[in-house]
Structures are given as structure tokens and as C-alpha cells.
Amino acid sequence: MAQIAYQFLSKFKTKNLLYQQFIIELVGTFILIVLIDNAVATYTFGHPSDHFAIATTAGVGLYIAVVFGATVSAGHVNPVVTFALATLRKCPWKSVPVYFAGQFIGGFAATVVSFANQRLAIVARSGLNGTFPSKTASLFMSNPGIRPVDHETVILDQVLCVGILMFAIMVLIDGSNNHNSKSATPFGLLFVLIAVILAFGSNAGAAINPARDLPARLFGFMIGLGDMWSDMFWLTASTIGTFLGAVVGAWTYYLTVEIHRINDNADLRNGSANDLNLTELRTTLDKLEALVDAEKGLKSHTKLLD
């Protein structure tokens, strides 16, 4: 029975790197966001509000997602990280739409599952019968923590927040600038994410990840929550601020550190010598695997002739 199941499942095996990256980003983003959403709900409905607990849950979720995707997609689980790395040619542009698709679909799936898991608590809390009250929208998406707040403030807030996060990512993945093992990178990111959530949670709710915010707004609109777009914070905080902040953080690190190693590494136009070109690496590994299989087949054929 186990052999039959294995043979059936092995049909889904693929060497297509883009497909593997899509699956890894989808699952990794799902894990990250489903943990965040349920932590927010838990400390809204079941326990006194605890921002540190929520931030820690987010950090652990990121740790799991990065370790899970390290060897295939590097576990970006955030569109702004993918975009910022692509501007530095640390991620192939042809992979960007695939990463985005996996991240946003994973975020949408996480919102649906989280809502289903917390629905009874939401209904009991609101006193409504089977509907999704608008005041619980912040469980699944980012909203300004302090009102009134203007759009300029939330953009600046997210440029700082995501910029620091992206700068830290660049520090941790740059093997030439630190002596940490690769296993230390996800652990370091855990603490960085906790810090930025605690530091920048008031103005824009620590939006950070559009894959959590935008799919949740779409889901809320689909189930009749109402107008999810008119306040424009989805655009200023969750989109403009986060993408701009990621680019600023990534390029700040490049211009202050990496560019000064230009003689030791390849020029940016050719890609850094420290960059992990997963596509080329996987292609080379596939060729080696094919050669090994061919050699095994040749040996088997030789034995039959003998």
C-alpha cells in the first residue's frame, strides 16, 4: 500500500525550479500569516492584548518559513523582499511574478483559514449571527494603530520599518560581511522582525508585508464586509511605504558596504559573487544527476553483456 502511494505521489515530482519556488513561497507565506492572524485573534479575544507575544509569534513564523524555503526560494515570503533583491539582481526578474503569485495566494489562503478558525470567536464577540463584523478587520490586515494619522506619516513609518528590516536581511545574507553560519540567518531574522513590529506598531500597524494586507482586504470585500479600499491606507502604508522602504534598505546596504568590495566581487551588472543564482545551480545539479543516472545505466548494461 505504501509503495502504491509512493508511486502515485512521485508523479507530482518536478524539476521545474519556478514551480518549486511558487510552492515554497505559497506554503511559507501561508505558515507565516496564519500564525500572525491567529495570534492577533488570540490576544484580542482570548487573552489580554500582548504586542510582544504577537511579535514573537510573527518572528517564529518567519523563522519557520525561511528555514523551509532556504534551499529553493530562499524563503522571501514577502513581495517587498523579492522586489528589493531583484533590483540588486540577487533574485532573477523572471522569478519575481512567480514569487509574487505564491506569496499573495498563500496570504489569501491564510486569511480564509484563519477566519474559519476564529469565526466562532468573532461571532461570539460581536453578537452577530454568522457575519464578519467590520471592527474585526484588523485581525487580518493592517490598520493605523493611532488615529488620526495622515498618509505622509504612514509612508514614512513604513519606509523606516521595512527599510530597517531589509537592511538587516542584507546584513545577514551577506557572507562576506559576517562570519555567521547560514543557519544563524533565520534566527537573526526572528529577532529583527520582533524588534520592528514592537517599534513600528502604532502608526501603520507594522504593515510590513503586502501579502498579508491586500489579500485580506480582497477576502473581506468578497464576503460582504464592505468598502475595504476607500481610506487608501492599503496603498500608502501597505504598498507604497513597504516597497519603497525595502528598496531603500537594500540599496543603503549596497551603497555603504557591498559597493566597496567591487574589486573582490563581480560588478553589480554581472551579479555579486556572493549571490546565489539558484536557477544556474539547479540546472548544474540536474545535469550532474543526469550524468550519474546515465553512468548507472551504462554499468547495468555492461553487467548484462558480461
Coordinates of C-alpha atoms in Angstrom, one line a residue:
M1 CA 0.0 0.0 0.0
A2 CA 2.8 2.4 0.9
Q3 CA 4.6 1.6 -2.3
I4 CA 1.5 2.4 -4.3
A5 CA 1.0 5.7 -2.5
Y6 CA 4.7 6.5 -3.1
Q7 CA 4.4 5.7 -6.8
F8 CA 1.3 7.9 -7.1
L9 CA 2.9 10.8 -5.3
S10 CA 6.1 10.6 -7.2
K11 CA 4.2 11.5 -10.3
F12 CA 3.9 15.0 -8.9
K13 CA 7.7 15.4 -8.7
T14 CA 9.1 18.1 -10.8
K15 CA 12.5 19.6 -11.6
N16 CA 10.9 22.9 -12.7
L17 CA 12.6 25.4 -10.4
L18 CA 9.9 28.1 -11.0
Y19 CA 7.2 25.7 -9.9
Q20 CA 9.2 24.7 -6.9
Q21 CA 9.7 28.3 -5.9
F22 CA 6.0 29.0 -6.3
I23 CA 5.1 26.2 -4.0
I24 CA 7.7 27.1 -1.4
E25 CA 6.6 30.7 -1.3
L26 CA 2.9 29.8 -1.1
V27 CA 3.4 27.4 1.8
G28 CA 5.9 29.6 3.6
T29 CA 3.8 32.7 3.3
F30 CA 0.7 30.7 4.4
I31 CA 2.6 29.5 7.6
L32 CA 3.8 33.0 8.4
I33 CA 0.5 34.7 8.0
V34 CA -1.8 32.1 9.5
L35 CA 0.4 32.2 12.7
I36 CA 0.2 36.0 12.8
D37 CA -3.5 36.2 12.2
N38 CA -4.4 33.6 14.8
A39 CA -2.0 35.2 17.3
V40 CA -3.7 38.6 16.8
A41 CA -7.1 36.9 17.3
T42 CA -6.0 35.0 20.3
Y43 CA -4.7 38.2 22.1
T44 CA -7.8 40.0 21.0
F45 CA -10.5 37.5 22.1
G46 CA -8.9 35.0 24.5
H47 CA -6.2 36.9 26.4
P48 CA -5.3 40.5 27.3
S49 CA -3.6 42.3 24.4
D50 CA 0.0 41.4 24.3
H51 CA 2.0 43.0 21.4
F52 CA 5.2 41.2 22.4
A53 CA 3.5 37.8 22.1
I54 CA 2.2 38.7 18.7
A55 CA 5.6 40.0 17.6
T56 CA 7.2 36.8 18.9
T57 CA 4.8 34.7 17.0
A58 CA 5.5 36.6 13.8
G59 CA 9.2 36.1 14.4
V60 CA 8.9 32.4 14.9
G61 CA 6.7 32.2 11.8
L62 CA 9.3 33.9 9.7
Y63 CA 12.0 31.6 11.1
I64 CA 10.0 28.5 10.0
A65 CA 9.2 30.0 6.6
V66 CA 12.9 31.0 5.9
V67 CA 14.3 27.6 7.0
F68 CA 11.6 25.8 5.0
G69 CA 12.4 27.7 1.8
A70 CA 16.1 28.2 2.2
T71 CA 17.4 25.8 -0.5
V72 CA 14.8 26.6 -3.2
S73 CA 13.5 30.1 -3.0
A74 CA 15.4 31.5 0.0
G75 CA 12.1 31.9 1.8
H76 CA 11.3 35.5 0.9
V77 CA 7.6 35.2 1.9
N78 CA 7.2 38.9 1.3
P79 CA 6.8 40.6 -2.1
V80 CA 8.8 43.6 -1.0
V81 CA 11.8 41.5 -0.1
T82 CA 11.6 39.8 -3.5
F83 CA 11.3 43.1 -5.3
A84 CA 14.2 44.7 -3.4
L85 CA 16.5 41.8 -4.1
A86 CA 15.5 41.8 -7.7
T87 CA 16.6 45.5 -8.1
L88 CA 20.1 44.3 -6.9
R89 CA 19.9 41.3 -9.2
K90 CA 20.0 39.0 -6.2
C91 CA 16.8 37.4 -7.5
P92 CA 16.1 36.8 -11.2
W93 CA 13.4 39.1 -12.6
K94 CA 11.8 36.2 -14.3
S95 CA 11.2 34.6 -10.9
V96 CA 9.5 37.8 -9.4
P97 CA 6.0 37.1 -10.8
V98 CA 6.2 33.5 -9.6
Y99 CA 7.3 34.6 -6.1
F100 CA 4.5 37.2 -6.1
A101 CA 1.9 34.7 -7.1
G102 CA 2.9 32.2 -4.4
Q103 CA 3.1 34.9 -1.8
F104 CA -0.3 36.5 -2.5
I105 CA -2.1 33.2 -2.9
G106 CA -0.5 31.9 0.3
G107 CA -1.6 35.1 2.1
F108 CA -5.2 34.8 0.8
A109 CA -5.4 31.1 1.8
A110 CA -4.0 32.0 5.3
T111 CA -6.8 34.7 5.7
V112 CA -9.5 32.2 4.7
V113 CA -8.2 29.5 7.1
S114 CA -7.7 32.0 9.9
F115 CA -11.2 33.4 9.5
A116 CA -12.7 29.9 9.5
N117 CA -10.7 29.0 12.6
Q118 CA -11.6 32.2 14.5
R119 CA -15.2 32.6 13.2
L120 CA -17.0 31.4 16.3
A121 CA -14.9 33.7 18.5
I122 CA -15.6 36.6 16.1
V123 CA -19.3 36.0 16.1
A124 CA -19.5 35.5 19.9
R125 CA -17.5 38.7 20.5
S126 CA -19.6 40.7 18.1
G127 CA -23.0 39.3 19.0
L128 CA -23.7 38.9 15.3
N129 CA -25.1 35.8 13.7
G130 CA -22.7 34.4 11.2
T131 CA -21.4 37.6 9.7
F132 CA -17.9 39.2 9.7
P133 CA -18.1 42.5 11.6
S134 CA -16.1 45.3 10.3
K135 CA -14.4 46.1 13.6
T136 CA -12.6 42.7 13.5
A137 CA -11.0 43.6 10.1
S138 CA -7.7 44.5 11.9
L139 CA -7.4 40.8 12.9
F140 CA -6.4 40.0 9.3
M141 CA -5.0 43.2 7.8
S142 CA -3.0 46.2 8.9
N143 CA -4.7 49.4 10.1
P144 CA -3.4 52.6 11.7
G145 CA -2.9 52.0 15.4
I146 CA -3.3 55.7 16.3
R147 CA -5.9 58.0 14.7
P148 CA -5.9 60.5 13.3
V149 CA -2.8 59.8 11.2
D150 CA -2.0 61.1 7.7
H151 CA -0.7 59.3 4.7
E152 CA 2.6 61.0 4.8
T153 CA 3.2 59.7 8.3
V154 CA 2.4 56.1 7.5
I155 CA 4.6 56.2 4.4
L156 CA 7.5 57.5 6.4
D157 CA 6.7 55.0 9.1
Q158 CA 6.8 52.0 6.7
V159 CA 9.9 53.3 4.9
L160 CA 11.7 53.3 8.3
C161 CA 10.2 50.0 9.4
V162 CA 10.7 47.9 6.2
G163 CA 13.9 49.7 5.4
I164 CA 15.5 48.6 8.7
L165 CA 14.1 45.1 8.2
M166 CA 15.5 44.9 4.7
F167 CA 18.9 46.4 5.7
A168 CA 19.1 43.6 8.4
I169 CA 18.3 41.0 5.8
M170 CA 21.1 42.2 3.6
V171 CA 23.5 42.1 6.5
L172 CA 22.5 38.6 7.5
I173 CA 22.7 37.1 4.0
D174 CA 26.0 38.7 3.0
G175 CA 28.5 36.0 3.7
S176 CA 31.5 38.4 3.1
N177 CA 30.4 40.8 5.8
N178 CA 29.7 38.4 8.7
H179 CA 31.1 35.1 10.0
N180 CA 27.8 33.6 10.9
S181 CA 26.7 30.2 9.6
K182 CA 23.8 30.1 7.2
S183 CA 21.7 28.5 10.0
A184 CA 22.1 31.7 12.0
T185 CA 20.4 33.9 9.4
P186 CA 16.8 32.8 10.1
F187 CA 17.4 33.0 13.8
G188 CA 18.7 36.6 13.4
L189 CA 15.7 37.5 11.3
L190 CA 13.4 36.2 14.1
F191 CA 14.7 38.9 16.5
V192 CA 14.8 41.6 13.8
L193 CA 11.1 41.1 13.0
I194 CA 10.2 41.2 16.6
A195 CA 12.0 44.5 17.1
V196 CA 10.5 46.3 14.1
I197 CA 6.9 45.2 15.0
L198 CA 7.3 46.4 18.5
A199 CA 9.0 49.7 17.4
F200 CA 6.7 50.5 14.5
G201 CA 3.3 49.1 15.5
S202 CA 1.4 52.3 16.3
N203 CA 1.2 54.5 13.1
A204 CA 0.5 51.9 10.5
G205 CA 0.1 48.7 12.4
A206 CA 3.5 47.4 11.3
A207 CA 2.1 46.6 7.8
I208 CA 5.5 45.3 6.5
N209 CA 4.0 42.5 4.3
P210 CA 1.6 43.3 1.4
A211 CA 0.9 39.6 1.2
R212 CA -1.0 39.8 4.5
D213 CA -2.8 43.1 3.9
L214 CA -4.0 43.1 0.3
P215 CA -5.4 39.5 0.2
A216 CA -7.2 40.1 3.5
R217 CA -8.9 43.2 2.1
L218 CA -10.0 41.3 -1.0
F219 CA -11.4 38.5 1.2
G220 CA -13.3 41.0 3.3
F221 CA -14.8 42.6 0.2
M222 CA -15.7 39.2 -1.2
I223 CA -17.7 38.1 1.9
G224 CA -19.5 41.4 2.2
L225 CA -17.5 43.3 4.7
G226 CA -18.0 46.4 2.7
D227 CA -15.6 49.1 1.3
M228 CA -12.1 48.0 2.2
W229 CA -10.3 50.4 -0.1
S230 CA -11.6 54.0 0.4
D231 CA -9.2 55.1 3.2
M232 CA -6.2 54.5 0.9
F233 CA -4.1 53.2 3.7
W234 CA -3.8 49.9 1.7
L235 CA -2.0 52.0 -0.9
T236 CA 0.1 54.4 1.2
A237 CA 1.1 52.1 4.1
S238 CA 0.9 48.6 2.8
T239 CA 2.1 49.2 -0.8
I240 CA 4.0 52.4 -1.4
G241 CA 5.6 52.6 2.0
T242 CA 6.6 48.9 2.2
F243 CA 8.0 48.6 -1.3
L244 CA 9.8 51.9 -1.1
G245 CA 11.2 51.0 2.3
A246 CA 12.5 47.7 1.1
V247 CA 14.3 49.3 -1.8
V248 CA 15.8 52.0 0.4
G249 CA 17.0 49.4 2.9
A250 CA 18.6 47.1 0.3
W251 CA 20.3 49.9 -1.6
T252 CA 21.5 51.6 1.6
Y253 CA 23.4 48.4 2.5
Y254 CA 24.7 48.0 -1.1
L255 CA 26.0 51.6 -1.3
T256 CA 27.5 51.6 2.2
V257 CA 29.1 48.1 2.2
E258 CA 28.9 46.0 -0.9
I259 CA 29.9 48.6 -3.4
H260 CA 33.3 49.0 -1.7
R261 CA 34.1 45.3 -2.3
I262 CA 33.7 45.9 -6.0
N263 CA 37.3 44.7 -6.8
D264 CA 36.8 41.5 -4.8
N265 CA 33.5 40.5 -6.2
A266 CA 31.7 40.7 -9.6
D267 CA 30.3 44.1 -10.6
L268 CA 26.6 44.6 -9.9
R269 CA 25.8 44.4 -13.6
N270 CA 27.1 40.8 -13.6
G271 CA 25.7 39.9 -10.2
S272 CA 27.6 39.7 -6.9
A273 CA 30.0 36.8 -6.5
N274 CA 28.1 36.1 -3.2
D275 CA 24.7 36.0 -4.9
L276 CA 23.1 32.6 -5.1
N277 CA 21.9 32.0 -8.6
L278 CA 19.5 29.2 -7.8
T279 CA 18.5 28.7 -11.4
E280 CA 22.0 28.1 -12.6
L281 CA 22.8 26.0 -9.6
R282 CA 19.8 23.8 -10.0
T283 CA 20.5 23.4 -13.8
T284 CA 24.0 22.2 -13.0
L285 CA 22.8 19.8 -10.3
D286 CA 20.2 18.4 -12.8
K287 CA 22.9 17.8 -15.3
L288 CA 25.1 16.1 -12.8
E289 CA 22.2 13.9 -11.7
A290 CA 21.5 13.0 -15.4
L291 CA 25.2 12.1 -15.8
V292 CA 25.1 9.9 -12.7
D293 CA 21.9 8.2 -13.9
A294 CA 23.5 7.6 -17.3
E295 CA 26.6 6.1 -15.7
K296 CA 24.5 3.8 -13.6
G297 CA 22.6 2.7 -16.7
L298 CA 25.8 2.1 -18.6
K299 CA 27.2 0.0 -15.8
S300 CA 24.0 -2.1 -15.6
H301 CA 24.1 -2.6 -19.4
T302 CA 27.7 -3.7 -19.2
K303 CA 26.9 -6.2 -16.5
L304 CA 24.1 -7.7 -18.7
L305 CA 26.5 -8.0 -21.6
D306 CA 29.1 -9.8 -19.3

